[in-house]
mmCIF file of C-alpha atoms in Angstrom:
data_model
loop_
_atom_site.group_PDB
_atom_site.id
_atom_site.type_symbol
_atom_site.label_atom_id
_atom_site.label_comp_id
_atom_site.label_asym_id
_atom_site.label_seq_id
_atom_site.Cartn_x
_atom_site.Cartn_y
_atom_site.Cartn_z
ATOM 1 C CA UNK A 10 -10.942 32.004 13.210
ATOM 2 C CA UNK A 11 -14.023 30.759 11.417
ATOM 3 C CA UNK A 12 -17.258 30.296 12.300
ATOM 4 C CA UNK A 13 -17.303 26.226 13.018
ATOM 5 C CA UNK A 14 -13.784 27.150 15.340
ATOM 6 C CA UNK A 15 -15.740 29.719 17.314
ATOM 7 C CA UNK A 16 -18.583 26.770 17.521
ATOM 8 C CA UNK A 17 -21.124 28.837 16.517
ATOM 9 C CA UNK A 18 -24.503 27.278 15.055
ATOM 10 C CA UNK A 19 -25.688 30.468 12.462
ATOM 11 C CA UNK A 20 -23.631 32.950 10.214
ATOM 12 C CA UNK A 21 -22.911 35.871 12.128
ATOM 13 C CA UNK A 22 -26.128 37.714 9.947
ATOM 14 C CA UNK A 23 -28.500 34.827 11.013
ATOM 15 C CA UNK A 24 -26.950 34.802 14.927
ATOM 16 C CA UNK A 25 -27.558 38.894 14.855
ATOM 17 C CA UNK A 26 -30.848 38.785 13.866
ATOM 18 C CA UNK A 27 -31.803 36.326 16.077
ATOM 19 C CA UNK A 28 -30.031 37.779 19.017
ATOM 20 C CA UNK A 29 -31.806 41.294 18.333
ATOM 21 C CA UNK A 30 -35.326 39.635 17.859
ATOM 22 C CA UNK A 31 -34.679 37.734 21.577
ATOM 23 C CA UNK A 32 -33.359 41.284 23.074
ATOM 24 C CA UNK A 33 -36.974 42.797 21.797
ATOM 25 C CA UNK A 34 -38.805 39.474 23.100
ATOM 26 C CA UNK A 35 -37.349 40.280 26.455
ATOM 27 C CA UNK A 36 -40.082 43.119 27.377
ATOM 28 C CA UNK A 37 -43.131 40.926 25.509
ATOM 29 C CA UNK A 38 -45.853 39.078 28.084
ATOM 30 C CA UNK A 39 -46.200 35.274 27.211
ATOM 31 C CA UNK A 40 -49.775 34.541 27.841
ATOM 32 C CA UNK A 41 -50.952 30.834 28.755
ATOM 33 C CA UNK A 42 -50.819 28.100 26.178
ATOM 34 C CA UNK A 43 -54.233 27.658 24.489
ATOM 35 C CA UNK A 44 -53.880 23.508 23.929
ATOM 36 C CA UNK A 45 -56.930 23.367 21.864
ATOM 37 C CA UNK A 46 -55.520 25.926 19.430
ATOM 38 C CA UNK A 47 -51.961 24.999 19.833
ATOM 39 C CA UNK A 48 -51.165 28.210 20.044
ATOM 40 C CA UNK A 49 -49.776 31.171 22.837
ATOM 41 C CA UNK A 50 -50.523 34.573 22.930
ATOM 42 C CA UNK A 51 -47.958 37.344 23.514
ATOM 43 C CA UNK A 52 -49.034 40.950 24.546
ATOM 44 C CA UNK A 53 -46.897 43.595 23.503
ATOM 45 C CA UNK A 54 -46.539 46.584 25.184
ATOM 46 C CA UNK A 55 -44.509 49.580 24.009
ATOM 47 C CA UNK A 56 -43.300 51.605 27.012
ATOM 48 C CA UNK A 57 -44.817 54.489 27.679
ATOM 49 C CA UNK A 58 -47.975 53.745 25.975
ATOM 50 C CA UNK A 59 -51.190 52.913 27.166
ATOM 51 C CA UNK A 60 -52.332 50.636 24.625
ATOM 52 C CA UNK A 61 -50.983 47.350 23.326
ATOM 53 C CA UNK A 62 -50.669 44.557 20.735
ATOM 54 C CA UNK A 63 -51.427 40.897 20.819
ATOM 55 C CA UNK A 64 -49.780 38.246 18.560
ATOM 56 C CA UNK A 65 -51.207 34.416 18.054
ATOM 57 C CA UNK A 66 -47.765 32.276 17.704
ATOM 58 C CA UNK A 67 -48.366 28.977 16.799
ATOM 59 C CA UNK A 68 -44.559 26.939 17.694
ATOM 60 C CA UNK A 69 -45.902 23.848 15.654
ATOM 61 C CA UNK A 70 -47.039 25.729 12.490
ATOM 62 C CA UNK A 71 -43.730 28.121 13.053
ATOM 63 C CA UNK A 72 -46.276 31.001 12.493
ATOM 64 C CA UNK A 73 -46.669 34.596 14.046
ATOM 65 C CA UNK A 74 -49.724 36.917 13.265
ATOM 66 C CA UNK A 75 -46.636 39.517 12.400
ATOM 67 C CA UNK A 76 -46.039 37.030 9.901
ATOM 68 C CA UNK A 77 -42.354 37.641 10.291
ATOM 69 C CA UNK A 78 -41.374 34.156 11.189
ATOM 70 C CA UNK A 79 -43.230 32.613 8.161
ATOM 71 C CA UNK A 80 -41.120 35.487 5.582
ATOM 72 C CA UNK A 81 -37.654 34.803 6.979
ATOM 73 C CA UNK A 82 -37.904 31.524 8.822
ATOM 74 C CA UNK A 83 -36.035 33.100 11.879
ATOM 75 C CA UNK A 84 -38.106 33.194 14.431
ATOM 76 C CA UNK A 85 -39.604 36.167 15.641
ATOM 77 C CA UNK A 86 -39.865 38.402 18.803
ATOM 78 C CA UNK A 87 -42.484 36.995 20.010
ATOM 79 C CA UNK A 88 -41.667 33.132 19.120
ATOM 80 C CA UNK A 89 -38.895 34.019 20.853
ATOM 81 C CA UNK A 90 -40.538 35.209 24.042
ATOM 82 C CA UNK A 91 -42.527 32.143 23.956
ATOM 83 C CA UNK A 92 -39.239 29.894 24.147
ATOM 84 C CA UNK A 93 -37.724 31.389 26.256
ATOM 85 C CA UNK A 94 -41.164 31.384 28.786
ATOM 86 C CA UNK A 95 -41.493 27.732 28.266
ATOM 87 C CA UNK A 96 -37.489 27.140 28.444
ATOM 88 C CA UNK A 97 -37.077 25.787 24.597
ATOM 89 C CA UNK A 98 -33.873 25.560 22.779
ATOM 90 C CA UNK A 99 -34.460 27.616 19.441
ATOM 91 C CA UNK A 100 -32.277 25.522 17.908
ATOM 92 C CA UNK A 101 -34.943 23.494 16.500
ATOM 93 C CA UNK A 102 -37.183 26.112 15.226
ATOM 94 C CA UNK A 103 -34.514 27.984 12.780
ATOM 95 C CA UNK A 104 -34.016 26.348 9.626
ATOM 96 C CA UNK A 105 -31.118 23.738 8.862
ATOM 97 C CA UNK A 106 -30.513 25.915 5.854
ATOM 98 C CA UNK A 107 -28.961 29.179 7.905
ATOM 99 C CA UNK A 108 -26.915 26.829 9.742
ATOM 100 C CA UNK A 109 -23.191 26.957 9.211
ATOM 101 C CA UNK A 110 -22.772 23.448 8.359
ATOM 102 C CA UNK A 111 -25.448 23.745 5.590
ATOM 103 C CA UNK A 112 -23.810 26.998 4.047
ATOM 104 C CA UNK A 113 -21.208 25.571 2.252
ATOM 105 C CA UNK A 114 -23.453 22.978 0.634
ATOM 106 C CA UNK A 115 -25.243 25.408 -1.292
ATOM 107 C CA UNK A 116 -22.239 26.215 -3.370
ATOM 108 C CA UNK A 117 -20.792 22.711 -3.485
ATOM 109 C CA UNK A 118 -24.562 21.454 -4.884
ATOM 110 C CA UNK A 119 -23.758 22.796 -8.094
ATOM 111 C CA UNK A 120 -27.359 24.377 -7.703
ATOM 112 C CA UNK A 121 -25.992 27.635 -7.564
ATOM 113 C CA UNK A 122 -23.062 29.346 -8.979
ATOM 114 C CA UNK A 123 -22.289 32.640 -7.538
ATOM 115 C CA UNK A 124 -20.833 34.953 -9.872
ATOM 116 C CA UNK A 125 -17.699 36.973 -9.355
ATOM 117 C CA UNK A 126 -18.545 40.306 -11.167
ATOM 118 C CA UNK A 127 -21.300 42.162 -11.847
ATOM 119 C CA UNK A 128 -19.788 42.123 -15.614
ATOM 120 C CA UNK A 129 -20.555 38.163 -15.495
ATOM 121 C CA UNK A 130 -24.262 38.559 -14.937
ATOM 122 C CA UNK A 131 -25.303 39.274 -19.060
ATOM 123 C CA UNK A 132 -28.681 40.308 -20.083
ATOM 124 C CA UNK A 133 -32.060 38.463 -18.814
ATOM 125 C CA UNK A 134 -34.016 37.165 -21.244
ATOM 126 C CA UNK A 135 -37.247 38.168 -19.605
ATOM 127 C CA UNK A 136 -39.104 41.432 -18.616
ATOM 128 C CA UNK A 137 -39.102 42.528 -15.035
ATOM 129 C CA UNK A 138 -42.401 44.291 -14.396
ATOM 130 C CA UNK A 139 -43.558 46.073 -11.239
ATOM 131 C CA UNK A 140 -46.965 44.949 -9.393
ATOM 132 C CA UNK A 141 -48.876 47.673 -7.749
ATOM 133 C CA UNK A 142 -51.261 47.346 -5.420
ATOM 134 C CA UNK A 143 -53.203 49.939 -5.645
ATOM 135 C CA UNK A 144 -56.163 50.721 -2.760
#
């Protein structure tokens, strides 16, 4: 059975990460909305500990202060937390482009052309070099 049959909206890598980012939202605190800013706080607090973390999410930018959700465009722990506090369907804030639907269109574009063997991939014609950040 496929994906589509099962009616699932992400691959099954896109759906896990997802679902293990909500399971970690589950013990954030939403703070309140801050309208002027646009943006909601969420307190983390690892158990146990006495100290904790606070992250600005910003649902309209699609922006975390982990900066998680901007690298990936899956929406992080705490975006998540701050969906489910305000009862929003995440469907809208993951990209079209992990959907299932879309998957097959990135083959079919002609864009890109996977290869079948490592054998197939021939010599760059460009140097790799390695940035250091050194301090």
């Amino acid at each position: 059975m496929n994906l589509q049959q099962r009616n699932q909206t992400w691959h099954d890598d896109v759906f896990n990460r997802i679902a293990s980012n909500n399971a970690l939202g589950m013990r954030h605190t939403v703070d309140l909305y801050n309208h002027s800013r646009r943006t909601t706080n969420v307190t983390v607090r690892v158990q146990g500990a006495t100290s904790s973390r606070t992250f600005r999410v910003s649902l309209s930018e699609r922006a975390c202060d982990c900066g998680q959700w901007k690298l990936s465009g899956i929406p992080c722990s705490h975006a998540l937390a701050v969906c489910r506090q305000y009862v929003l369907d995440i469907t809208g804030f993951v990209p079209e482009c992990y959907s299932i639907t879309a998957y097959p269109f990135t083959y079919i574009s002609g864009f890109f052309a996977p290869l079948a063997d490592v054998e197939d991939w021939g010599e760059p014609n460009f140097q790799l070099r390695h940035n250091l950040i050194v301090g």
